[in-house]
mmCIF file of C-alpha atoms and ligand atoms in Angstrom:
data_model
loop_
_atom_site.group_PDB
_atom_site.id
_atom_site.type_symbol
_atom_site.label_atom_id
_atom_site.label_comp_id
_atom_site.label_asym_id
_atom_site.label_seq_id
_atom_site.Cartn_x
_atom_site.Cartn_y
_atom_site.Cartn_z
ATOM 1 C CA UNK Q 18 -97.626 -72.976 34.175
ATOM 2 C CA UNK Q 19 -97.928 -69.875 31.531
ATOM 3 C CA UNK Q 20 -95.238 -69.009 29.111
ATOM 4 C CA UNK Q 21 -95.691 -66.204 26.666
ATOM 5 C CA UNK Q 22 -93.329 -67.058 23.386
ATOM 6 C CA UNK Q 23 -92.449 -63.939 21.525
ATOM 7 C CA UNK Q 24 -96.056 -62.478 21.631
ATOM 8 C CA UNK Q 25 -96.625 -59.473 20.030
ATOM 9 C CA UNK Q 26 -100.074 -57.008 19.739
ATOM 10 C CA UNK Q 27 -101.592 -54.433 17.582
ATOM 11 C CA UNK Q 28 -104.125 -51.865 17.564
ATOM 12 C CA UNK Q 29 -105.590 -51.384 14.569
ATOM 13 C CA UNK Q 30 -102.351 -52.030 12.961
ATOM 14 C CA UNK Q 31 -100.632 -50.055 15.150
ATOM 15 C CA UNK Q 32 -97.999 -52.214 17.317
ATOM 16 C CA UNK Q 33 -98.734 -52.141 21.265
ATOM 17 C CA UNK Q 34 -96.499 -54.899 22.396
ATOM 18 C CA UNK Q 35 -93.102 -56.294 20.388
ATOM 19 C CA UNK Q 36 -91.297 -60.134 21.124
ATOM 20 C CA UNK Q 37 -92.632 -60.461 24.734
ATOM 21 C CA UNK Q 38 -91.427 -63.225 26.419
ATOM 22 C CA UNK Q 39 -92.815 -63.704 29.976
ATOM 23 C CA UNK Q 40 -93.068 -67.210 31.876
ATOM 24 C CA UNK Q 41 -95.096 -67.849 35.485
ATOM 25 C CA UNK Q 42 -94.525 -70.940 37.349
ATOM 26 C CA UNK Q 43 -96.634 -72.642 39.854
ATOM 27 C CA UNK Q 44 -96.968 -70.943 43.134
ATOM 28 C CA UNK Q 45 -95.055 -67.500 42.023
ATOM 29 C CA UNK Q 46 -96.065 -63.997 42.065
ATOM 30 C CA UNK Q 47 -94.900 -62.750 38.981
ATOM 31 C CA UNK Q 48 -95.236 -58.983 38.807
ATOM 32 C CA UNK Q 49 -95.701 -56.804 35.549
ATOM 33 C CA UNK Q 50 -94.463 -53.214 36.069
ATOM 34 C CA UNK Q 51 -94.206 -49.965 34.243
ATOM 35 C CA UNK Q 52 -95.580 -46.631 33.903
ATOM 36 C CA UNK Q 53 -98.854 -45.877 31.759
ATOM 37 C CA UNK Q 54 -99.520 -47.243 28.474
ATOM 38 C CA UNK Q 55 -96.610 -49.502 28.271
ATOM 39 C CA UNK Q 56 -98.674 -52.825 27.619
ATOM 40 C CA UNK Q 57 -99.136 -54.429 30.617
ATOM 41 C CA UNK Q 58 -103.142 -54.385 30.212
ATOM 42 C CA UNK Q 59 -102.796 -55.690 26.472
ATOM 43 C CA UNK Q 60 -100.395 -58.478 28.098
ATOM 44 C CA UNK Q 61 -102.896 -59.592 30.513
ATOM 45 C CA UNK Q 62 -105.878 -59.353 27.946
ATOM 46 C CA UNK Q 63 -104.072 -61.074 25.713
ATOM 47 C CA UNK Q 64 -103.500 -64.178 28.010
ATOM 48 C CA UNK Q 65 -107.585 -63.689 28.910
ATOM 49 C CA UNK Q 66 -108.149 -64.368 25.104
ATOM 50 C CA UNK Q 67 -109.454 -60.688 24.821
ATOM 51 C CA UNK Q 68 -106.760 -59.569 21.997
ATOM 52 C CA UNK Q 69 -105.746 -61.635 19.931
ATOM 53 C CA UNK Q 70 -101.761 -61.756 19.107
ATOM 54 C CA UNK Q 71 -100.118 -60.431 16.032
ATOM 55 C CA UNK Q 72 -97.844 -62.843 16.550
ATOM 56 C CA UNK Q 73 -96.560 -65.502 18.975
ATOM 57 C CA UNK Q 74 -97.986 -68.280 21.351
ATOM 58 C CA UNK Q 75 -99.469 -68.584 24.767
ATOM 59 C CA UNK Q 76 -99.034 -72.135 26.323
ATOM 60 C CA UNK Q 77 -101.053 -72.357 29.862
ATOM 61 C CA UNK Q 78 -100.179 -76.056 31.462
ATOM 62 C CA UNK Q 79 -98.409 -77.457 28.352
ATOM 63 C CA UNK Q 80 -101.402 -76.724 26.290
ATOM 64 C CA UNK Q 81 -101.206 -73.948 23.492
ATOM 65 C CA UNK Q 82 -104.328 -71.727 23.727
ATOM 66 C CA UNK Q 83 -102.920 -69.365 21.547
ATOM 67 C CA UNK Q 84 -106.670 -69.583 19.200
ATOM 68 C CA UNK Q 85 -108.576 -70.699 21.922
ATOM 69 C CA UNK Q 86 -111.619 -68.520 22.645
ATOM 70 C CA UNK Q 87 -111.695 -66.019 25.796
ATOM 71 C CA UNK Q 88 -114.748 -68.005 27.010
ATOM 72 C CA UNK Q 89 -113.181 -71.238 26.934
ATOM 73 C CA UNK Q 90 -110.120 -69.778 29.115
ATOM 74 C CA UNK Q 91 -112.244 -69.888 32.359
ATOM 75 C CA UNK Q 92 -112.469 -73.444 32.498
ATOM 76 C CA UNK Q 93 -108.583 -74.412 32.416
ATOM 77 C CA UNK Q 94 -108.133 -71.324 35.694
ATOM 78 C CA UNK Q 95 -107.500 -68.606 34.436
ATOM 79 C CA UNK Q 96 -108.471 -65.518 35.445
ATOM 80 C CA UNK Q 97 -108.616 -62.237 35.256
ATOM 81 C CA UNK Q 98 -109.323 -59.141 37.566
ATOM 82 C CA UNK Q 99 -109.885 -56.555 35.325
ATOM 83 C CA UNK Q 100 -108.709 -52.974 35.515
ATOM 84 C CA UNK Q 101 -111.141 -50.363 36.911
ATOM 85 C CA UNK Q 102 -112.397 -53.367 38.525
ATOM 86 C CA UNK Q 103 -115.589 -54.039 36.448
ATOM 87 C CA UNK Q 104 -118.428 -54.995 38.862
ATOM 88 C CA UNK Q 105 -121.977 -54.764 38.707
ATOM 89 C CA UNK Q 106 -122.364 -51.826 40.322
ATOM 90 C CA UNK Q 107 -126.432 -52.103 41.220
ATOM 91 C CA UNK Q 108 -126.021 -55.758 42.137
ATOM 92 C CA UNK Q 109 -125.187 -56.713 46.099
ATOM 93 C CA UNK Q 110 -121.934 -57.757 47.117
ATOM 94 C CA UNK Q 111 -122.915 -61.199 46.932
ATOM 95 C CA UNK Q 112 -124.591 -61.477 43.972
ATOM 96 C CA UNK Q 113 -121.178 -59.751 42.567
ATOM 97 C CA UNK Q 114 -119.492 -63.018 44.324
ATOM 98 C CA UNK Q 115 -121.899 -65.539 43.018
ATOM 99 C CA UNK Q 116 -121.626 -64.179 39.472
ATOM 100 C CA UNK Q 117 -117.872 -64.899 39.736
ATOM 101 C CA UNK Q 118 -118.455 -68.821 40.367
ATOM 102 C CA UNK Q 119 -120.743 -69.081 36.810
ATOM 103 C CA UNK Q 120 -118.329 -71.930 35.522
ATOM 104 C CA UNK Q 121 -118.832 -73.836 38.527
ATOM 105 C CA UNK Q 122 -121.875 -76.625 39.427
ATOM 106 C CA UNK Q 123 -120.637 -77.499 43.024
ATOM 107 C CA UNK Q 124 -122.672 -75.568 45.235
ATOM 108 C CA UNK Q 125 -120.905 -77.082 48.117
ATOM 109 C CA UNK Q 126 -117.479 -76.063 47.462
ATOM 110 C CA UNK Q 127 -118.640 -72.526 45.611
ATOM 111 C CA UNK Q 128 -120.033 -72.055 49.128
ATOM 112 C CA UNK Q 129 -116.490 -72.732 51.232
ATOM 113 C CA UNK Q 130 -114.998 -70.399 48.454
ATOM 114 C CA UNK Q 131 -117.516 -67.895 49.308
ATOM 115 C CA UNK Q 132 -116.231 -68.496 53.135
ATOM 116 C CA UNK Q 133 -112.996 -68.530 52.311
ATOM 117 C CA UNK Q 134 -113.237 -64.531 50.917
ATOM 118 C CA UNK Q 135 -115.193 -63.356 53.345
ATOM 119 C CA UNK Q 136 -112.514 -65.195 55.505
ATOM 120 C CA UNK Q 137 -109.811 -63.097 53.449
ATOM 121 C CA UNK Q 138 -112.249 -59.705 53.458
ATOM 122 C CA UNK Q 139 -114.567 -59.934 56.494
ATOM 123 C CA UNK Q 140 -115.838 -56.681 55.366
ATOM 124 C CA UNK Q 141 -117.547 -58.606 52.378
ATOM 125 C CA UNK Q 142 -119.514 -60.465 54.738
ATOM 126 C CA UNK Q 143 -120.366 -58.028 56.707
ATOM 127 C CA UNK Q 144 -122.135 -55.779 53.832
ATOM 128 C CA UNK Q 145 -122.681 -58.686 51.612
ATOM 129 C CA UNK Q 146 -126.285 -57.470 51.323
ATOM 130 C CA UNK Q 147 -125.032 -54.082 50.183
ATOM 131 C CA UNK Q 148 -125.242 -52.369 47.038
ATOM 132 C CA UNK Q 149 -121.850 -52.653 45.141
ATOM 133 C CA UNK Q 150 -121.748 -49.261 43.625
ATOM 134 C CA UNK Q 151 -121.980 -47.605 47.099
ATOM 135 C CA UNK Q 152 -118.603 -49.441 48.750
ATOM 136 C CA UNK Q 153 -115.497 -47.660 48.799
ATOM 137 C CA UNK Q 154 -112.786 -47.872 45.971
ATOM 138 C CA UNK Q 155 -111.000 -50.298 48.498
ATOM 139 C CA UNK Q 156 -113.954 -52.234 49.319
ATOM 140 C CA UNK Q 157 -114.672 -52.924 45.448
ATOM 141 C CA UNK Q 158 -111.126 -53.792 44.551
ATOM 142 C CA UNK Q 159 -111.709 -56.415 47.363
ATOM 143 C CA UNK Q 160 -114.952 -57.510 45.810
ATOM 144 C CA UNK Q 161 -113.242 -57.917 42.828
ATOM 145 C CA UNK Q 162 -110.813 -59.994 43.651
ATOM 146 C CA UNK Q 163 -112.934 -62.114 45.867
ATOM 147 C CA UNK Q 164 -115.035 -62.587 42.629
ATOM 148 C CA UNK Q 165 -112.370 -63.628 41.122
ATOM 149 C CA UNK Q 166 -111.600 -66.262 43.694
ATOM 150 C CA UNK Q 167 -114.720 -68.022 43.464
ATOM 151 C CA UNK Q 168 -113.644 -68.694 39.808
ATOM 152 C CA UNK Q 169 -111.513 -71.152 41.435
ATOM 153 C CA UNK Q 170 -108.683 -70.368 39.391
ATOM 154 C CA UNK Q 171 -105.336 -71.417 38.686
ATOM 155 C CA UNK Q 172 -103.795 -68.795 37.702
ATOM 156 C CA UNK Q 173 -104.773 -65.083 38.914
ATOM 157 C CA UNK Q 174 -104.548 -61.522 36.959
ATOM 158 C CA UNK Q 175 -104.659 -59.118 39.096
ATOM 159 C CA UNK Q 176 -104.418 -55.369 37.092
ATOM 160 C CA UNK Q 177 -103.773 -52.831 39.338
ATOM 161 C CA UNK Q 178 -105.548 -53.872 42.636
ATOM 162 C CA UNK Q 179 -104.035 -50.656 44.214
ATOM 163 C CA UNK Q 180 -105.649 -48.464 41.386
ATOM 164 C CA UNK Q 181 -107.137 -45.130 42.996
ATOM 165 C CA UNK Q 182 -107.106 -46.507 46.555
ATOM 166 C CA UNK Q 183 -106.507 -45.042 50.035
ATOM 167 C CA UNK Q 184 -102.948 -45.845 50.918
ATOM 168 C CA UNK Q 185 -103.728 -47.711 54.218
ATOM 169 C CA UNK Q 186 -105.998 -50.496 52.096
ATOM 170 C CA UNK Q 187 -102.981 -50.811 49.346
ATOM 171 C CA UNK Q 188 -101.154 -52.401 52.220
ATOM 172 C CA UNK Q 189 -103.991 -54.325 53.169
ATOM 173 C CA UNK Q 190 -104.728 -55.500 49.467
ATOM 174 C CA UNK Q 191 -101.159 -56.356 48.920
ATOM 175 C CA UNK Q 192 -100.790 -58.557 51.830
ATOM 176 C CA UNK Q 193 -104.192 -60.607 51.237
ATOM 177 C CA UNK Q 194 -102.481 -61.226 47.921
ATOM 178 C CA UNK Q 195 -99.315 -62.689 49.519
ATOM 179 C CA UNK Q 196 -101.861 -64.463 52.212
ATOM 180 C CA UNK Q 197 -103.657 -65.847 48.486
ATOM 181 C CA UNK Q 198 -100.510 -66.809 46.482
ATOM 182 C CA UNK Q 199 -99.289 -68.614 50.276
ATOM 183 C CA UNK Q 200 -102.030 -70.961 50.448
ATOM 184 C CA UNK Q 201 -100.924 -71.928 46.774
ATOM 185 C CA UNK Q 202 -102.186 -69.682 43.817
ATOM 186 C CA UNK Q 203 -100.281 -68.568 41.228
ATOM 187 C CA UNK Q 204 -100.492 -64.813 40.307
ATOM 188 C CA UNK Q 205 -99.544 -62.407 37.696
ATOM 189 C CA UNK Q 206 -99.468 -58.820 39.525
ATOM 190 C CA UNK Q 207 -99.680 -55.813 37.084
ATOM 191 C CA UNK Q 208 -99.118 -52.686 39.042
ATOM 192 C CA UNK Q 209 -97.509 -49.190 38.389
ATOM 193 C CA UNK Q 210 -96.794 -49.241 42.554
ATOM 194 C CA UNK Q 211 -93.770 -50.787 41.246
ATOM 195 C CA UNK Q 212 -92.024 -50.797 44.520
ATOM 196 C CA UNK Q 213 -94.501 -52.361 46.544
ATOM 197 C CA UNK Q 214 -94.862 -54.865 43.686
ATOM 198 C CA UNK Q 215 -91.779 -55.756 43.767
ATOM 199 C CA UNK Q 216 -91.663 -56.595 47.300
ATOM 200 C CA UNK Q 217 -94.267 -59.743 47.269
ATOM 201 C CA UNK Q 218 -92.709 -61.015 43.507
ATOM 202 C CA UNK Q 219 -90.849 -63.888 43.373
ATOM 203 C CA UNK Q 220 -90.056 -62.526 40.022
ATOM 204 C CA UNK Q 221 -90.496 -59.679 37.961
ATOM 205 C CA UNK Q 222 -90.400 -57.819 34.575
ATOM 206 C CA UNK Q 223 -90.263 -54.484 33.414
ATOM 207 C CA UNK Q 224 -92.577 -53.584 30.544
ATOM 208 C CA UNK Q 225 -91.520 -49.904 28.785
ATOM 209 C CA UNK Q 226 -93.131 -49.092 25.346
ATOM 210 C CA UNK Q 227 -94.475 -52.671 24.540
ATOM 211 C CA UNK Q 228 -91.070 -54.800 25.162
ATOM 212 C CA UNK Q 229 -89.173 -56.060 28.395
ATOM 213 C CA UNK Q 230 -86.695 -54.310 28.904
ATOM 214 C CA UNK Q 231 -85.791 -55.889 32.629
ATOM 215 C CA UNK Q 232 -86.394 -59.083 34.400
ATOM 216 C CA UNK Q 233 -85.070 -60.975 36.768
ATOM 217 C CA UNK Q 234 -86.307 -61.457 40.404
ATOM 218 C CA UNK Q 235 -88.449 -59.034 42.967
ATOM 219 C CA UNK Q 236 -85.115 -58.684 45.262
ATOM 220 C CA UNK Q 237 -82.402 -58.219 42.526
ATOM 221 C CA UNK Q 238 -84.858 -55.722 40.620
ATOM 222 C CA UNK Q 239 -85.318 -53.734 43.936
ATOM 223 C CA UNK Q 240 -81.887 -52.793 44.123
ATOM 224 C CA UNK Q 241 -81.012 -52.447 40.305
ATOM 225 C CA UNK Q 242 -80.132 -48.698 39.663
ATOM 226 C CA UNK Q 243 -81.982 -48.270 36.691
ATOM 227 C CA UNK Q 244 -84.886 -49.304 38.523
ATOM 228 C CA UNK Q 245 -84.382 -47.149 41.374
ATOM 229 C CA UNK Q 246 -83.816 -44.221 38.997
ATOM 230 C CA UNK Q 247 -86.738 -44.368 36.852
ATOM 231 C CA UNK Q 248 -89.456 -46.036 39.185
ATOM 232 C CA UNK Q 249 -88.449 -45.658 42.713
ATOM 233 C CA UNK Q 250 -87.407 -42.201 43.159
ATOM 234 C CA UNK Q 251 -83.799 -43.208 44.540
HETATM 235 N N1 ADP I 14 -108.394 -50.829 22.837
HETATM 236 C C1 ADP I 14 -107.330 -50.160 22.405
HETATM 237 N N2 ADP I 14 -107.335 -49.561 21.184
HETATM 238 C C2 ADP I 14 -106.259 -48.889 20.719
HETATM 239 N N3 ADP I 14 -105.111 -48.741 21.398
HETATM 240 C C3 ADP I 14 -105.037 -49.295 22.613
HETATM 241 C C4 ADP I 14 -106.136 -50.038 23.183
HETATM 242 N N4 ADP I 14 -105.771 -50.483 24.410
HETATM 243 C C5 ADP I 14 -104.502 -50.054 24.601
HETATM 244 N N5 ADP I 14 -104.058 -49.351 23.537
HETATM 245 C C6 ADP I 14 -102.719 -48.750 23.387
HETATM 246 O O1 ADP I 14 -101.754 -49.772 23.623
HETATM 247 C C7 ADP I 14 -100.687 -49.269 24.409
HETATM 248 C C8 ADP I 14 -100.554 -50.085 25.675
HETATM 249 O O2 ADP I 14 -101.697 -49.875 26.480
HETATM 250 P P1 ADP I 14 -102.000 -50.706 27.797
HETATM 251 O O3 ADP I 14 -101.810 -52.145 27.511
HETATM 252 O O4 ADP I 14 -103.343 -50.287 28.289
HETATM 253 O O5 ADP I 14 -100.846 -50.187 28.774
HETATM 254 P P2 ADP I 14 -100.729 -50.163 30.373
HETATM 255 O O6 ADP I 14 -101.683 -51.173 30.908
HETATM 256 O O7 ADP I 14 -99.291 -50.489 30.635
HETATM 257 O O8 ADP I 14 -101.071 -48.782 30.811
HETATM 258 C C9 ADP I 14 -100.949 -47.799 24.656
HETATM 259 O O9 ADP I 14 -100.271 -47.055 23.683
HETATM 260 C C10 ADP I 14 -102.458 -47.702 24.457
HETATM 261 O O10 ADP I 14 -102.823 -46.428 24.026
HETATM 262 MG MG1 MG I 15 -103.229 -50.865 32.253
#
């Protein structure tokens, strides 16, 4: 569905990400992992259209959108959850929602996708006349990612859902995302929580200083020593 060929990124002329290679079939959860400032935002920006690559190509369903704009990227499913979540904090929960379906003219189905998060996060429904800024960390990472749902998407960024959350929703976050990629989405997990990342991927890579430096799938890089060592605390 996505392959990344050999991208690479700069800042200002200064190099953030070197020859990344990452692919993400249909139906996986791919995860992204690695500490802070290693390049896993930039990555998923970058396949958003909102940094443009020093060099390389990004090819979503056989079509290269390496120079196509980030507002055009919508339309072909992709999406991203940003980090630090990005709502509109003096908006209601639903308006949040109903700003996530802009693309979309089929007031029909953006109405069973509405039903189908507060299906996911009941708690959305139940304060979906409340003011987004005054939910709980937890509660807005779910509003965020049911906003990103009504995007319809194909593919779905997630970066760092567990971000500055209360352990006990992490859990619940990260099995809604398995109960989301089950019923057939495809999703690219960012998260520093490598281990409980690593868990729900089919498949993983490890992102350290701007290149991969390990890949292979969620099991096998659960029980790879390296891993362990540096991530895990084994
Ligand atoms: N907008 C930006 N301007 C300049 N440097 C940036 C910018 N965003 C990220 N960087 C740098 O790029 C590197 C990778 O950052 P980032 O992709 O945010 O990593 P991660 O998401 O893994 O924490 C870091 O060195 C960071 O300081
Ligand atoms: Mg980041």
């Amino acid at each position: 569905m996505l392959s990344l060929q050999n991208i690479a990124i700069a800042y200002n002329g200064v190099p953030a990400i070197h020859d990344v290679s990452i692919d993400v079939n249909e139906g996986e959860i791919v995860a992204l992992v690695g500490g802070n400032g290693n390049g896993k935002s930039s990555t998923l920006r970058a396949i958003a259209g909102l940094n443009s690559l020093a060099s390389g190509r990004i090819v979503f369903g056989g079509q290269d959108i390496t120079a196509l704009q980030a507002h055009r990227r919508p339309a072909l499913g992709i999406c991203l959850v940003p980090e630090g979540r990005r709502l509109f904090p003096k908006l209601t929960v639903e308006k949040n929602l109903m700003l996530g379906a802009f693309t979309r003219r089929d007031t029909v189905e953006i109405a069973q996708s509405k039903d189908y998060v507060f299906e996911l996060f009941p708690i959305l429904k139940e304060r979906r006349k409340q003011i987004a800024g005054t939910l709980s960390g937890g509660q807005q990472q779910m509003l965020a990612i049911g906003r990103g749902l009504m995007a319809k998407p194909r593919l779905l960024m997630l970066d760092e859902p567990s971000w500055g959350i209360a352990p006990k929703l992490v859990t619940k976050i990260l099995d809604t995302i398995q109960q989301i990629n089950a019923s057939g989405l495809t999703i690219l997990l960012v998260e520093q929580n490598v281990k409980r990342a690593l868990e729900i991927a089919s498949r993983g890579y490890v992102l350290q200083t701007g290149r991969v430096v390990l890949s292979g799938s969620g099991e096998d890089l659960l029980c790879n020593s390296e891993i362990q060592k540096a991530y895990l605390g084994i």
